[in-house]
Amino acid sequence: MSYQKRIERVIICYFLLLLLLFSGNGCFFSSHTEFVPLNSSQVVFWDRQTAESAVFIKTKANEFNEQHPGLPIKVEKAGAYAEIFRKVSASIQARKLPALAVSYESMTSEYIPTGAVVPIDEYLNDTEIGLSKEELEDFFPAVISANRYSDFENRLYSFPLAKSVLVLYYNKDVLNKSEISHLPETWDEFYKHLQIIKKKTGKRGYAISIDCSTVIAMIYSFGGEIVKGRQTLFNSPETIRVFSFLQRLIKEDLAYVITPGTFDDQIAFARGEIAYMIRSSSLRIALELIEKEKPFYWGIAPLPHATNFPPVTVLFGPNITIFKTTQEQQKRAWLFVRFMTSKENTVNWAIETGYVPIRKSSAEDPKLQKFWQEKPYTKVPFDCLKFARPEPNLSGWQQVRDMVESAELEVLTLMNTPDIVCHNLKKKADAVLNLP
Amino acid sequence: MLFSDRKNKRSSHLLPAIIMLAPSFVILIPFFIFPLFYAFQLSLWGGKRNMGDFVGLKNYLMAFQNPLFWQSFKVTIYYAMMTVPTTLILGFIIAYLLSKITRGKVFFRILFFVPYVTSTVAVAMVWRIFYNPQAGLFNFVLDYFGFSIQRWLLEPRGILHILTGGIIAPQFGPSLALVCISLFDIWHTFGFAVVVFLAGMSTIPKEYYESAQIDGARPLHILFHIELPLLTPTWLFLITVQLIRSLQTFSSFYALSPAGGRTMGTTENLMLHIYSQFYEYGYWGYGSAVAIFLSILIMTLTFVQWQWARRYVFYQ
């Protein structure tokens, strides 16, 4: 055998050996080690807030550290939600975690099966550091129930932090030009308004932002439900009605679709090119900033609903998840959560940012009442909390959200009829939710 | 005796060879060989955001049964078919023209190369504005000349459907959104082909041109009988590099594809499919299986290319 051949054989054997090694039972992974904190001398909190909200959280963290001696809370901006999700996922694998992180329900439901999340019930019911029954009842039921995970024994694995609701923004200038004097309460009225706007101004009155939460809110508003157990109800008549309604707006050139992930609707809204925009109530801060540059008249209204159905909207906004680190860090993390969601802080949070206070008693606060008097439209989201409903928080929902948005685009680009789209969506979503 | 001498000679070459190869192995082992085998190992396990249970080749079977995998595979092939030939032919034409001009050669060379060295994400953001259906440059131009405006990156219907006025089914062929991404990538990368072709052209000995001119050859004869044959190694290099790049493109797809849904999957190539399955949805095993499949695909195509090249590539 030649020298070259022998070398080739050695290399092949080496690679085969590597293949054998790597296909073995996790030889390079240690899946049984304990979770450890990212920083043993600080309670690290991964947050995503920017501008006023970020300043508020940092100020509050400093205030907490002064009032509660012990391991200090350190707020770190960890990027947008998607980045935080990826970073936490990687940290779980590395078994090195922050003490707290902001997360949507769909994110938390992905973390729970890894065993990295601390159930909050044990702190909540603690006689010394927990919340009393009265205090707990002071929270709007929807904001708490959104954090109970039916897939995981209905336990509370996250706690509400910054909440907002889906609302209808209206541009008064465009409505005045179209001689529309009242706001739409139902989808039929909304449709009629768009027809009038088109007739009077020649403009399409509504810019559609492709968004799963908006579709879900609309399904609720048509009297529909989203899931039953682990089966979706996307083939329900209500879902088909929602997609048909949206497709009709496009077919009749009464609305248009903006590029997902952009705020093109906000720009068009501020420029007076559209009359309506359906977005999270937390967007009001951005509109107020634009208003400072170029004044325009606008307001906030509850989301329209189908005729003969009660008003409803979807609950937005992140929660806080506490991760397994050390007993001391976990306790400090909970104390910080409790501090942040105190009545006083939820009031300040609502005034200084675009979010809504999550406690019912906030409404009695003189500071907040004064603020609502000065800016009446800021009270609308708070009033909507009474009938706000969360999205499902099943494991795998993150993937279903993308499917809903893809289905919405399919309808809005007239690729298929709503009926076909809804049936296909149900099939695909059910397959994801029922993976072994 | 003679055999022993050869053996000693080879042994004496072994140590310098190992020493010289060591720096490349320092890079290859942690950044290429280890991740490759790590991905292979992950692909045999079935957990979500963790290793889970050993499932053998089940993730590979799942991929082959998954319509989304085949959709992204189709997108990858369409993309490679649109970008590789166009980039190379365009690059060659421009390089050929540049090689013939005497003034401003450096300026044009820089001009064409600038897009290639600019950050993909940064320029993709500018193109996103151009493609904006409401206020973008492209729709402004179409509208100005009286054509119907398009949804560009939001359009899942096939380009052939649009061009034929609906005769061809909308699901057939690449979507307009994918064509938009391909156009961006052609613009972004053809400068590299220009520079490599120019470098290749500069290596052709002047004597060949002089002999051809003496024999009365015309420019087209020179192009087809001297320049193109002598540039076959350059073509082979560029085809190999561009094909691998086109199968692995991520940044432009990620930056230009609308978030969520990715234009109904018509702009989700294999790389984005791996990314979404692995990072966004947590199917580590499945994502790794598709990644291994892509690696095997790239290696096979490269191998086939090199075998084919043996017959057609002409080395001086």
PDB file of N, CA and C in Angstrom, chain A residues 3 7 14-15 18-19 21-29 85-86 89 93 110 114 204 250 256-262 264 395-396 398-399 402 405-406 409-410 412-415 432 435, chain B residues 10-11 14 29 33-34 37-38 40-42 44-45 48-51 54 58 62 128 132-134 151 154-157 170-171 254 258-261 263-265 275 277 279-281 283-284:
ATOM      1  N   TYR A   3       2.195   5.129   0.483  1.00  0.00           N
ATOM      2  CA  TYR A   3       2.222   6.015   1.654  1.00  0.00           C
ATOM      3  C   TYR A   3       0.980   6.914   1.671  1.00  0.00           C
ATOM      4  N   ILE A   7      -2.065   7.307   4.433  1.00  0.00           N
ATOM      5  CA  ILE A   7      -2.461   8.581   5.061  1.00  0.00           C
ATOM      6  C   ILE A   7      -3.966   8.808   4.876  1.00  0.00           C
ATOM      7  N   TYR A  14     -10.089   8.527  11.132  1.00  0.00           N
ATOM      8  CA  TYR A  14     -10.197   9.597  12.109  1.00  0.00           C
ATOM      9  C   TYR A  14     -11.595  10.230  12.063  1.00  0.00           C
ATOM     10  N   PHE A  15     -12.055  10.503  10.828  1.00  0.00           N
ATOM     11  CA  PHE A  15     -13.375  11.117  10.674  1.00  0.00           C
ATOM     12  C   PHE A  15     -14.491  10.153  11.093  1.00  0.00           C
ATOM     13  N   LEU A  18     -14.673  10.197  14.756  1.00  0.00           N
ATOM     14  CA  LEU A  18     -15.350  11.415  15.207  1.00  0.00           C
ATOM     15  C   LEU A  18     -16.862  11.278  15.083  1.00  0.00           C
ATOM     16  N   LEU A  19     -17.303  10.699  13.921  1.00  0.00           N
ATOM     17  CA  LEU A  19     -18.738  10.495  13.679  1.00  0.00           C
ATOM     18  C   LEU A  19     -19.337   9.619  14.777  1.00  0.00           C
ATOM     19  N   LEU A  21     -18.148   9.109  17.770  1.00  0.00           N
ATOM     20  CA  LEU A  21     -18.128   9.836  19.039  1.00  0.00           C
ATOM     21  C   LEU A  21     -19.296  10.798  19.150  1.00  0.00           C
ATOM     22  N   PHE A  22     -19.524  11.540  18.062  1.00  0.00           N
ATOM     23  CA  PHE A  22     -20.551  12.565  18.080  1.00  0.00           C
ATOM     24  C   PHE A  22     -21.959  12.005  18.023  1.00  0.00           C
ATOM     25  N   SER A  23     -22.123  10.820  17.476  1.00  0.00           N
ATOM     26  CA  SER A  23     -23.483  10.279  17.419  1.00  0.00           C
ATOM     27  C   SER A  23     -23.858   9.597  18.735  1.00  0.00           C
ATOM     28  N   GLY A  24     -22.934   9.569  19.660  1.00  0.00           N
ATOM     29  CA  GLY A  24     -23.185   8.928  20.947  1.00  0.00           C
ATOM     30  C   GLY A  24     -24.092   9.740  21.842  1.00  0.00           C
ATOM     31  N   ASN A  25     -24.295   9.244  23.042  1.00  0.00           N
ATOM     32  CA  ASN A  25     -25.262   9.869  23.943  1.00  0.00           C
ATOM     33  C   ASN A  25     -24.710  11.135  24.605  1.00  0.00           C
ATOM     34  N   GLY A  26     -24.800  12.235  23.876  1.00  0.00           N
ATOM     35  CA  GLY A  26     -24.484  13.543  24.438  1.00  0.00           C
ATOM     36  C   GLY A  26     -23.140  13.633  25.120  1.00  0.00           C
ATOM     37  N   CYS A  27     -22.124  13.070  24.492  1.00  0.00           N
ATOM     38  CA  CYS A  27     -20.833  13.047  25.146  1.00  0.00           C
ATOM     39  C   CYS A  27     -20.260  14.447  25.369  1.00  0.00           C
ATOM     40  N   PHE A  28     -20.698  15.412  24.566  1.00  0.00           N
ATOM     41  CA  PHE A  28     -20.172  16.759  24.725  1.00  0.00           C
ATOM     42  C   PHE A  28     -21.134  17.665  25.492  1.00  0.00           C
ATOM     43  N   PHE A  29     -22.214  17.071  25.967  1.00  0.00           N
ATOM     44  CA  PHE A  29     -23.209  17.888  26.648  1.00  0.00           C
ATOM     45  C   PHE A  29     -23.421  17.390  28.065  1.00  0.00           C
ATOM     46  N   PHE A  85     -35.349  36.403  23.322  1.00  0.00           N
ATOM     47  CA  PHE A  85     -35.786  35.002  23.224  1.00  0.00           C
ATOM     48  C   PHE A  85     -34.599  34.107  22.856  1.00  0.00           C
ATOM     49  N   ARG A  86     -33.838  34.543  21.863  1.00  0.00           N
ATOM     50  CA  ARG A  86     -32.684  33.745  21.424  1.00  0.00           C
ATOM     51  C   ARG A  86     -31.613  33.689  22.518  1.00  0.00           C
ATOM     52  N   SER A  89     -32.725  31.420  25.291  1.00  0.00           N
ATOM     53  CA  SER A  89     -32.646  30.021  24.834  1.00  0.00           C
ATOM     54  C   SER A  89     -31.203  29.515  24.894  1.00  0.00           C
ATOM     55  N   GLN A  93     -29.332  26.618  27.510  1.00  0.00           N
ATOM     56  CA  GLN A  93     -28.440  25.535  27.083  1.00  0.00           C
ATOM     57  C   GLN A  93     -27.100  25.606  27.826  1.00  0.00           C
ATOM     58  N   GLU A 110     -42.166  28.342  25.927  1.00  0.00           N
ATOM     59  CA  GLU A 110     -41.056  27.584  25.329  1.00  0.00           C
ATOM     60  C   GLU A 110     -39.954  27.318  26.368  1.00  0.00           C
ATOM     61  N   THR A 114     -37.926  23.332  29.718  1.00  0.00           N
ATOM     62  CA  THR A 114     -36.496  23.116  29.974  1.00  0.00           C
ATOM     63  C   THR A 114     -36.193  23.103  31.476  1.00  0.00           C
ATOM     64  N   ARG A 204     -57.396  55.572   0.503  1.00  0.00           N
ATOM     65  CA  ARG A 204     -57.722  54.353   1.244  1.00  0.00           C
ATOM     66  C   ARG A 204     -57.556  54.698   2.723  1.00  0.00           C
ATOM     67  N   ILE A 250     -59.497  44.985   0.741  1.00  0.00           N
ATOM     68  CA  ILE A 250     -58.449  45.062  -0.281  1.00  0.00           C
ATOM     69  C   ILE A 250     -59.081  45.058  -1.677  1.00  0.00           C
ATOM     70  N   TYR A 256     -54.988  49.133   2.408  1.00  0.00           N
ATOM     71  CA  TYR A 256     -53.790  48.562   1.802  1.00  0.00           C
ATOM     72  C   TYR A 256     -52.900  47.945   2.876  1.00  0.00           C
ATOM     73  N   VAL A 257     -51.997  47.082   2.423  1.00  0.00           N
ATOM     74  CA  VAL A 257     -51.125  46.365   3.372  1.00  0.00           C
ATOM     75  C   VAL A 257     -49.781  47.080   3.462  1.00  0.00           C
ATOM     76  N   ILE A 258     -49.285  47.251   4.663  1.00  0.00           N
ATOM     77  CA  ILE A 258     -47.938  47.827   4.796  1.00  0.00           C
ATOM     78  C   ILE A 258     -46.927  46.683   4.933  1.00  0.00           C
ATOM     79  N   THR A 259     -45.676  46.972   4.657  1.00  0.00           N
ATOM     80  CA  THR A 259     -44.632  45.945   4.793  1.00  0.00           C
ATOM     81  C   THR A 259     -44.513  45.546   6.260  1.00  0.00           C
ATOM     82  N   PRO A 260     -44.645  44.253   6.563  1.00  0.00           N
ATOM     83  CA  PRO A 260     -44.551  43.832   7.969  1.00  0.00           C
ATOM     84  C   PRO A 260     -43.218  44.243   8.602  1.00  0.00           C
ATOM     85  N   GLY A 261     -43.307  44.569   9.856  1.00  0.00           N
ATOM     86  CA  GLY A 261     -42.099  44.958  10.588  1.00  0.00           C
ATOM     87  C   GLY A 261     -41.765  46.432  10.445  1.00  0.00           C
ATOM     88  N   THR A 262     -42.542  47.154   9.645  1.00  0.00           N
ATOM     89  CA  THR A 262     -42.299  48.593   9.500  1.00  0.00           C
ATOM     90  C   THR A 262     -43.404  49.371  10.221  1.00  0.00           C
ATOM     91  N   ASP A 264     -44.915  51.954   8.608  1.00  0.00           N
ATOM     92  CA  ASP A 264     -45.393  52.770   7.494  1.00  0.00           C
ATOM     93  C   ASP A 264     -46.802  53.305   7.750  1.00  0.00           C
ATOM     94  N   SER A 395     -47.730  25.870  24.351  1.00  0.00           N
ATOM     95  CA  SER A 395     -46.382  25.598  23.850  1.00  0.00           C
ATOM     96  C   SER A 395     -46.470  25.396  22.337  1.00  0.00           C
ATOM     97  N   GLY A 396     -45.617  26.083  21.578  1.00  0.00           N
ATOM     98  CA  GLY A 396     -45.657  25.992  20.117  1.00  0.00           C
ATOM     99  C   GLY A 396     -46.406  27.161  19.482  1.00  0.00           C
ATOM    100  N   GLN A 398     -45.689  30.246  19.354  1.00  0.00           N
ATOM    101  CA  GLN A 398     -44.787  31.150  18.630  1.00  0.00           C
ATOM    102  C   GLN A 398     -44.788  30.817  17.128  1.00  0.00           C
ATOM    103  N   GLN A 399     -44.768  29.537  16.824  1.00  0.00           N
ATOM    104  CA  GLN A 399     -44.758  29.088  15.424  1.00  0.00           C
ATOM    105  C   GLN A 399     -46.120  29.314  14.770  1.00  0.00           C
ATOM    106  N   ASP A 402     -46.627  32.884  13.409  1.00  0.00           N
ATOM    107  CA  ASP A 402     -46.077  33.113  12.067  1.00  0.00           C
ATOM    108  C   ASP A 402     -47.008  32.554  10.999  1.00  0.00           C
ATOM    109  N   GLU A 405     -49.887  34.918  10.419  1.00  0.00           N
ATOM    110  CA  GLU A 405     -49.475  36.084   9.618  1.00  0.00           C
ATOM    111  C   GLU A 405     -49.291  35.711   8.153  1.00  0.00           C
ATOM    112  N   SER A 406     -48.783  34.521   7.916  1.00  0.00           N
ATOM    113  CA  SER A 406     -48.624  34.052   6.538  1.00  0.00           C
ATOM    114  C   SER A 406     -49.996  33.875   5.882  1.00  0.00           C
ATOM    115  N   LEU A 409     -51.458  37.239   4.974  1.00  0.00           N
ATOM    116  CA  LEU A 409     -50.884  37.759   3.724  1.00  0.00           C
ATOM    117  C   LEU A 409     -51.494  37.050   2.508  1.00  0.00           C
ATOM    118  N   GLU A 410     -51.707  35.751   2.651  1.00  0.00           N
ATOM    119  CA  GLU A 410     -52.302  34.958   1.564  1.00  0.00           C
ATOM    120  C   GLU A 410     -53.680  35.514   1.200  1.00  0.00           C
ATOM    121  N   LEU A 412     -54.761  38.653   1.951  1.00  0.00           N
ATOM    122  CA  LEU A 412     -54.665  40.058   1.528  1.00  0.00           C
ATOM    123  C   LEU A 412     -54.045  40.219   0.138  1.00  0.00           C
ATOM    124  N   THR A 413     -53.276  39.224  -0.301  1.00  0.00           N
ATOM    125  CA  THR A 413     -52.722  39.302  -1.657  1.00  0.00           C
ATOM    126  C   THR A 413     -53.625  38.531  -2.645  1.00  0.00           C
ATOM    127  N   LEU A 414     -54.779  38.143  -2.172  1.00  0.00           N
ATOM    128  CA  LEU A 414     -55.814  37.476  -2.983  1.00  0.00           C
ATOM    129  C   LEU A 414     -55.308  36.177  -3.616  1.00  0.00           C
ATOM    130  N   MET A 415     -54.382  35.529  -2.947  1.00  0.00           N
ATOM    131  CA  MET A 415     -53.845  34.257  -3.460  1.00  0.00           C
ATOM    132  C   MET A 415     -54.869  33.142  -3.349  1.00  0.00           C
ATOM    133  N   VAL A 432     -48.575  21.527  14.426  1.00  0.00           N
ATOM    134  CA  VAL A 432     -47.508  22.071  15.274  1.00  0.00           C
ATOM    135  C   VAL A 432     -47.846  21.915  16.755  1.00  0.00           C
ATOM    136  N   LEU A 435     -47.467  18.182  18.124  1.00  0.00           N
ATOM    137  CA  LEU A 435     -46.238  17.406  17.899  1.00  0.00           C
ATOM    138  C   LEU A 435     -45.936  16.565  19.135  1.00  0.00           C
TER     139      LEU A 435
ATOM    140  N   ARG B  10      10.225  10.525   3.489  1.00  0.00           N
ATOM    141  CA  ARG B  10       8.825  10.885   3.748  1.00  0.00           C
ATOM    142  C   ARG B  10       8.633  11.278   5.213  1.00  0.00           C
ATOM    143  N   SER B  11       9.303  10.505   6.094  1.00  0.00           N
ATOM    144  CA  SER B  11       9.193  10.812   7.524  1.00  0.00           C
ATOM    145  C   SER B  11       9.785  12.179   7.816  1.00  0.00           C
ATOM    146  N   LEU B  14       7.246  14.733   6.997  1.00  0.00           N
ATOM    147  CA  LEU B  14       6.014  14.708   7.775  1.00  0.00           C
ATOM    148  C   LEU B  14       5.941  15.839   8.802  1.00  0.00           C
ATOM    149  N   ILE B  29     -10.415  23.215  12.947  1.00  0.00           N
ATOM    150  CA  ILE B  29     -10.985  22.286  13.950  1.00  0.00           C
ATOM    151  C   ILE B  29     -12.071  22.970  14.805  1.00  0.00           C
ATOM    152  N   ILE B  33     -14.678  21.879  11.687  1.00  0.00           N
ATOM    153  CA  ILE B  33     -14.849  20.433  11.927  1.00  0.00           C
ATOM    154  C   ILE B  33     -15.708  20.175  13.167  1.00  0.00           C
ATOM    155  N   PHE B  34     -15.403  20.878  14.256  1.00  0.00           N
ATOM    156  CA  PHE B  34     -16.199  20.660  15.466  1.00  0.00           C
ATOM    157  C   PHE B  34     -17.676  21.030  15.258  1.00  0.00           C
ATOM    158  N   PHE B  37     -19.498  18.351  13.123  1.00  0.00           N
ATOM    159  CA  PHE B  37     -19.814  17.104  13.836  1.00  0.00           C
ATOM    160  C   PHE B  37     -20.814  17.340  14.969  1.00  0.00           C
ATOM    161  N   TYR B  38     -20.739  18.515  15.547  1.00  0.00           N
ATOM    162  CA  TYR B  38     -21.704  18.894  16.593  1.00  0.00           C
ATOM    163  C   TYR B  38     -23.108  18.928  15.977  1.00  0.00           C
ATOM    164  N   PHE B  40     -24.041  17.393  13.322  1.00  0.00           N
ATOM    165  CA  PHE B  40     -24.422  16.013  12.975  1.00  0.00           C
ATOM    166  C   PHE B  40     -24.967  15.304  14.207  1.00  0.00           C
ATOM    167  N   GLN B  41     -24.285  15.519  15.328  1.00  0.00           N
ATOM    168  CA  GLN B  41     -24.761  14.876  16.561  1.00  0.00           C
ATOM    169  C   GLN B  41     -26.161  15.368  16.923  1.00  0.00           C
ATOM    170  N   LEU B  42     -26.358  16.700  16.865  1.00  0.00           N
ATOM    171  CA  LEU B  42     -27.677  17.270  17.191  1.00  0.00           C
ATOM    172  C   LEU B  42     -28.764  16.698  16.290  1.00  0.00           C
ATOM    173  N   LEU B  44     -29.269  13.892  15.257  1.00  0.00           N
ATOM    174  CA  LEU B  44     -29.726  12.539  15.605  1.00  0.00           C
ATOM    175  C   LEU B  44     -30.581  12.528  16.870  1.00  0.00           C
ATOM    176  N   TRP B  45     -30.799  13.721  17.423  1.00  0.00           N
ATOM    177  CA  TRP B  45     -31.555  13.826  18.671  1.00  0.00           C
ATOM    178  C   TRP B  45     -32.801  14.672  18.441  1.00  0.00           C
ATOM    179  N   LYS B  48     -36.691  19.631  21.934  1.00  0.00           N
ATOM    180  CA  LYS B  48     -37.015  21.005  21.569  1.00  0.00           C
ATOM    181  C   LYS B  48     -36.271  21.914  22.548  1.00  0.00           C
ATOM    182  N   ARG B  49     -35.360  22.694  22.029  1.00  0.00           N
ATOM    183  CA  ARG B  49     -34.459  23.554  22.822  1.00  0.00           C
ATOM    184  C   ARG B  49     -33.586  22.765  23.789  1.00  0.00           C
ATOM    185  N   ASN B  50     -33.470  21.493  23.560  1.00  0.00           N
ATOM    186  CA  ASN B  50     -32.495  20.672  24.282  1.00  0.00           C
ATOM    187  C   ASN B  50     -32.248  19.414  23.457  1.00  0.00           C
ATOM    188  N   MET B  51     -31.407  18.514  23.968  1.00  0.00           N
ATOM    189  CA  MET B  51     -31.066  17.330  23.177  1.00  0.00           C
ATOM    190  C   MET B  51     -32.246  16.368  23.021  1.00  0.00           C
ATOM    191  N   PHE B  54     -32.791  10.203  21.697  1.00  0.00           N
ATOM    192  CA  PHE B  54     -32.099   9.795  20.474  1.00  0.00           C
ATOM    193  C   PHE B  54     -33.150   9.300  19.471  1.00  0.00           C
ATOM    194  N   LYS B  58     -34.577  10.061  12.147  1.00  0.00           N
ATOM    195  CA  LYS B  58     -35.967  10.514  12.057  1.00  0.00           C
ATOM    196  C   LYS B  58     -36.082  11.981  11.607  1.00  0.00           C
ATOM    197  N   MET B  62     -38.218  13.397   8.608  1.00  0.00           N
ATOM    198  CA  MET B  62     -39.214  14.461   8.823  1.00  0.00           C
ATOM    199  C   MET B  62     -39.021  15.582   7.817  1.00  0.00           C
ATOM    200  N   ARG B 128     -35.019  48.118   0.605  1.00  0.00           N
ATOM    201  CA  ARG B 128     -36.361  47.923   1.163  1.00  0.00           C
ATOM    202  C   ARG B 128     -37.197  49.175   0.952  1.00  0.00           C
ATOM    203  N   ASN B 132     -40.622  49.704  -1.314  1.00  0.00           N
ATOM    204  CA  ASN B 132     -41.837  50.002  -0.544  1.00  0.00           C
ATOM    205  C   ASN B 132     -43.032  50.181  -1.489  1.00  0.00           C
ATOM    206  N   PRO B 133     -44.117  49.445  -1.265  1.00  0.00           N
ATOM    207  CA  PRO B 133     -45.241  49.521  -2.216  1.00  0.00           C
ATOM    208  C   PRO B 133     -45.922  50.898  -2.243  1.00  0.00           C
ATOM    209  N   GLN B 134     -45.873  51.617  -1.114  1.00  0.00           N
ATOM    210  CA  GLN B 134     -46.586  52.898  -1.083  1.00  0.00           C
ATOM    211  C   GLN B 134     -45.694  54.074  -1.506  1.00  0.00           C
ATOM    212  N   ARG B 151     -46.479  45.016  -5.496  1.00  0.00           N
ATOM    213  CA  ARG B 151     -46.266  44.878  -4.043  1.00  0.00           C
ATOM    214  C   ARG B 151     -44.824  44.474  -3.741  1.00  0.00           C
ATOM    215  N   LEU B 154     -43.728  42.013  -0.955  1.00  0.00           N
ATOM    216  CA  LEU B 154     -44.923  41.431  -0.325  1.00  0.00           C
ATOM    217  C   LEU B 154     -45.689  40.547  -1.293  1.00  0.00           C
ATOM    218  N   GLU B 155     -45.165  40.359  -2.497  1.00  0.00           N
ATOM    219  CA  GLU B 155     -45.929  39.669  -3.541  1.00  0.00           C
ATOM    220  C   GLU B 155     -45.576  38.174  -3.609  1.00  0.00           C
ATOM    221  N   PRO B 156     -46.473  37.314  -3.140  1.00  0.00           N
ATOM    222  CA  PRO B 156     -46.163  35.874  -3.197  1.00  0.00           C
ATOM    223  C   PRO B 156     -46.454  35.240  -4.557  1.00  0.00           C
ATOM    224  N   ARG B 157     -47.155  35.988  -5.435  1.00  0.00           N
ATOM    225  CA  ARG B 157     -47.485  35.397  -6.742  1.00  0.00           C
ATOM    226  C   ARG B 157     -46.240  35.289  -7.619  1.00  0.00           C
ATOM    227  N   PRO B 170     -50.381  31.237 -10.313  1.00  0.00           N
ATOM    228  CA  PRO B 170     -49.551  32.089  -9.437  1.00  0.00           C
ATOM    229  C   PRO B 170     -48.523  31.312  -8.616  1.00  0.00           C
ATOM    230  N   GLN B 171     -48.788  30.010  -8.402  1.00  0.00           N
ATOM    231  CA  GLN B 171     -47.855  29.220  -7.572  1.00  0.00           C
ATOM    232  C   GLN B 171     -46.641  28.750  -8.373  1.00  0.00           C
ATOM    233  N   TYR B 254     -32.762  37.508   5.024  1.00  0.00           N
ATOM    234  CA  TYR B 254     -33.219  37.901   6.359  1.00  0.00           C
ATOM    235  C   TYR B 254     -33.600  39.377   6.397  1.00  0.00           C
ATOM    236  N   PRO B 258     -40.101  40.066   4.507  1.00  0.00           N
ATOM    237  CA  PRO B 258     -40.940  40.654   5.547  1.00  0.00           C
ATOM    238  C   PRO B 258     -41.021  39.721   6.753  1.00  0.00           C
ATOM    239  N   ALA B 259     -40.981  40.320   7.935  1.00  0.00           N
ATOM    240  CA  ALA B 259     -41.015  39.505   9.159  1.00  0.00           C
ATOM    241  C   ALA B 259     -42.309  38.710   9.250  1.00  0.00           C
ATOM    242  N   GLY B 260     -42.223  37.509   9.751  1.00  0.00           N
ATOM    243  CA  GLY B 260     -43.410  36.686   9.966  1.00  0.00           C
ATOM    244  C   GLY B 260     -44.014  36.197   8.667  1.00  0.00           C
ATOM    245  N   GLY B 261     -43.927  34.921   8.424  1.00  0.00           N
ATOM    246  CA  GLY B 261     -44.553  34.388   7.212  1.00  0.00           C
ATOM    247  C   GLY B 261     -43.654  34.388   6.003  1.00  0.00           C
ATOM    248  N   THR B 263     -43.431  36.188   3.166  1.00  0.00           N
ATOM    249  CA  THR B 263     -44.177  36.195   1.907  1.00  0.00           C
ATOM    250  C   THR B 263     -44.673  34.774   1.595  1.00  0.00           C
ATOM    251  N   MET B 264     -45.351  34.224   2.551  1.00  0.00           N
ATOM    252  CA  MET B 264     -45.946  32.883   2.458  1.00  0.00           C
ATOM    253  C   MET B 264     -44.895  31.816   2.142  1.00  0.00           C
ATOM    254  N   GLY B 265     -43.726  31.992   2.634  1.00  0.00           N
ATOM    255  CA  GLY B 265     -42.674  30.981   2.439  1.00  0.00           C
ATOM    256  C   GLY B 265     -41.993  31.089   1.093  1.00  0.00           C
ATOM    257  N   TYR B 275     -32.661  28.497  10.115  1.00  0.00           N
ATOM    258  CA  TYR B 275     -32.668  29.533  11.154  1.00  0.00           C
ATOM    259  C   TYR B 275     -33.991  29.536  11.935  1.00  0.00           C
ATOM    260  N   GLN B 277     -36.352  27.206  12.109  1.00  0.00           N
ATOM    261  CA  GLN B 277     -36.630  25.962  12.824  1.00  0.00           C
ATOM    262  C   GLN B 277     -35.731  25.814  14.047  1.00  0.00           C
ATOM    263  N   TYR B 279     -33.582  28.337  15.641  1.00  0.00           N
ATOM    264  CA  TYR B 279     -33.553  29.408  16.634  1.00  0.00           C
ATOM    265  C   TYR B 279     -34.935  29.872  17.075  1.00  0.00           C
ATOM    266  N   GLU B 280     -35.836  30.039  16.100  1.00  0.00           N
ATOM    267  CA  GLU B 280     -37.130  30.622  16.469  1.00  0.00           C
ATOM    268  C   GLU B 280     -38.071  29.594  17.084  1.00  0.00           C
ATOM    269  N   TYR B 281     -38.080  28.377  16.514  1.00  0.00           N
ATOM    270  CA  TYR B 281     -39.040  27.389  17.013  1.00  0.00           C
ATOM    271  C   TYR B 281     -38.380  26.329  17.900  1.00  0.00           C
ATOM    272  N   TYR B 283     -36.449  23.657  17.217  1.00  0.00           N
ATOM    273  CA  TYR B 283     -36.261  22.257  16.794  1.00  0.00           C
ATOM    274  C   TYR B 283     -34.782  22.061  16.430  1.00  0.00           C
ATOM    275  N   TRP B 284     -33.995  21.870  17.430  1.00  0.00           N
ATOM    276  CA  TRP B 284     -32.548  21.785  17.220  1.00  0.00           C
ATOM    277  C   TRP B 284     -32.167  20.607  16.329  1.00  0.00           C
TER     278      TRP B 284
END
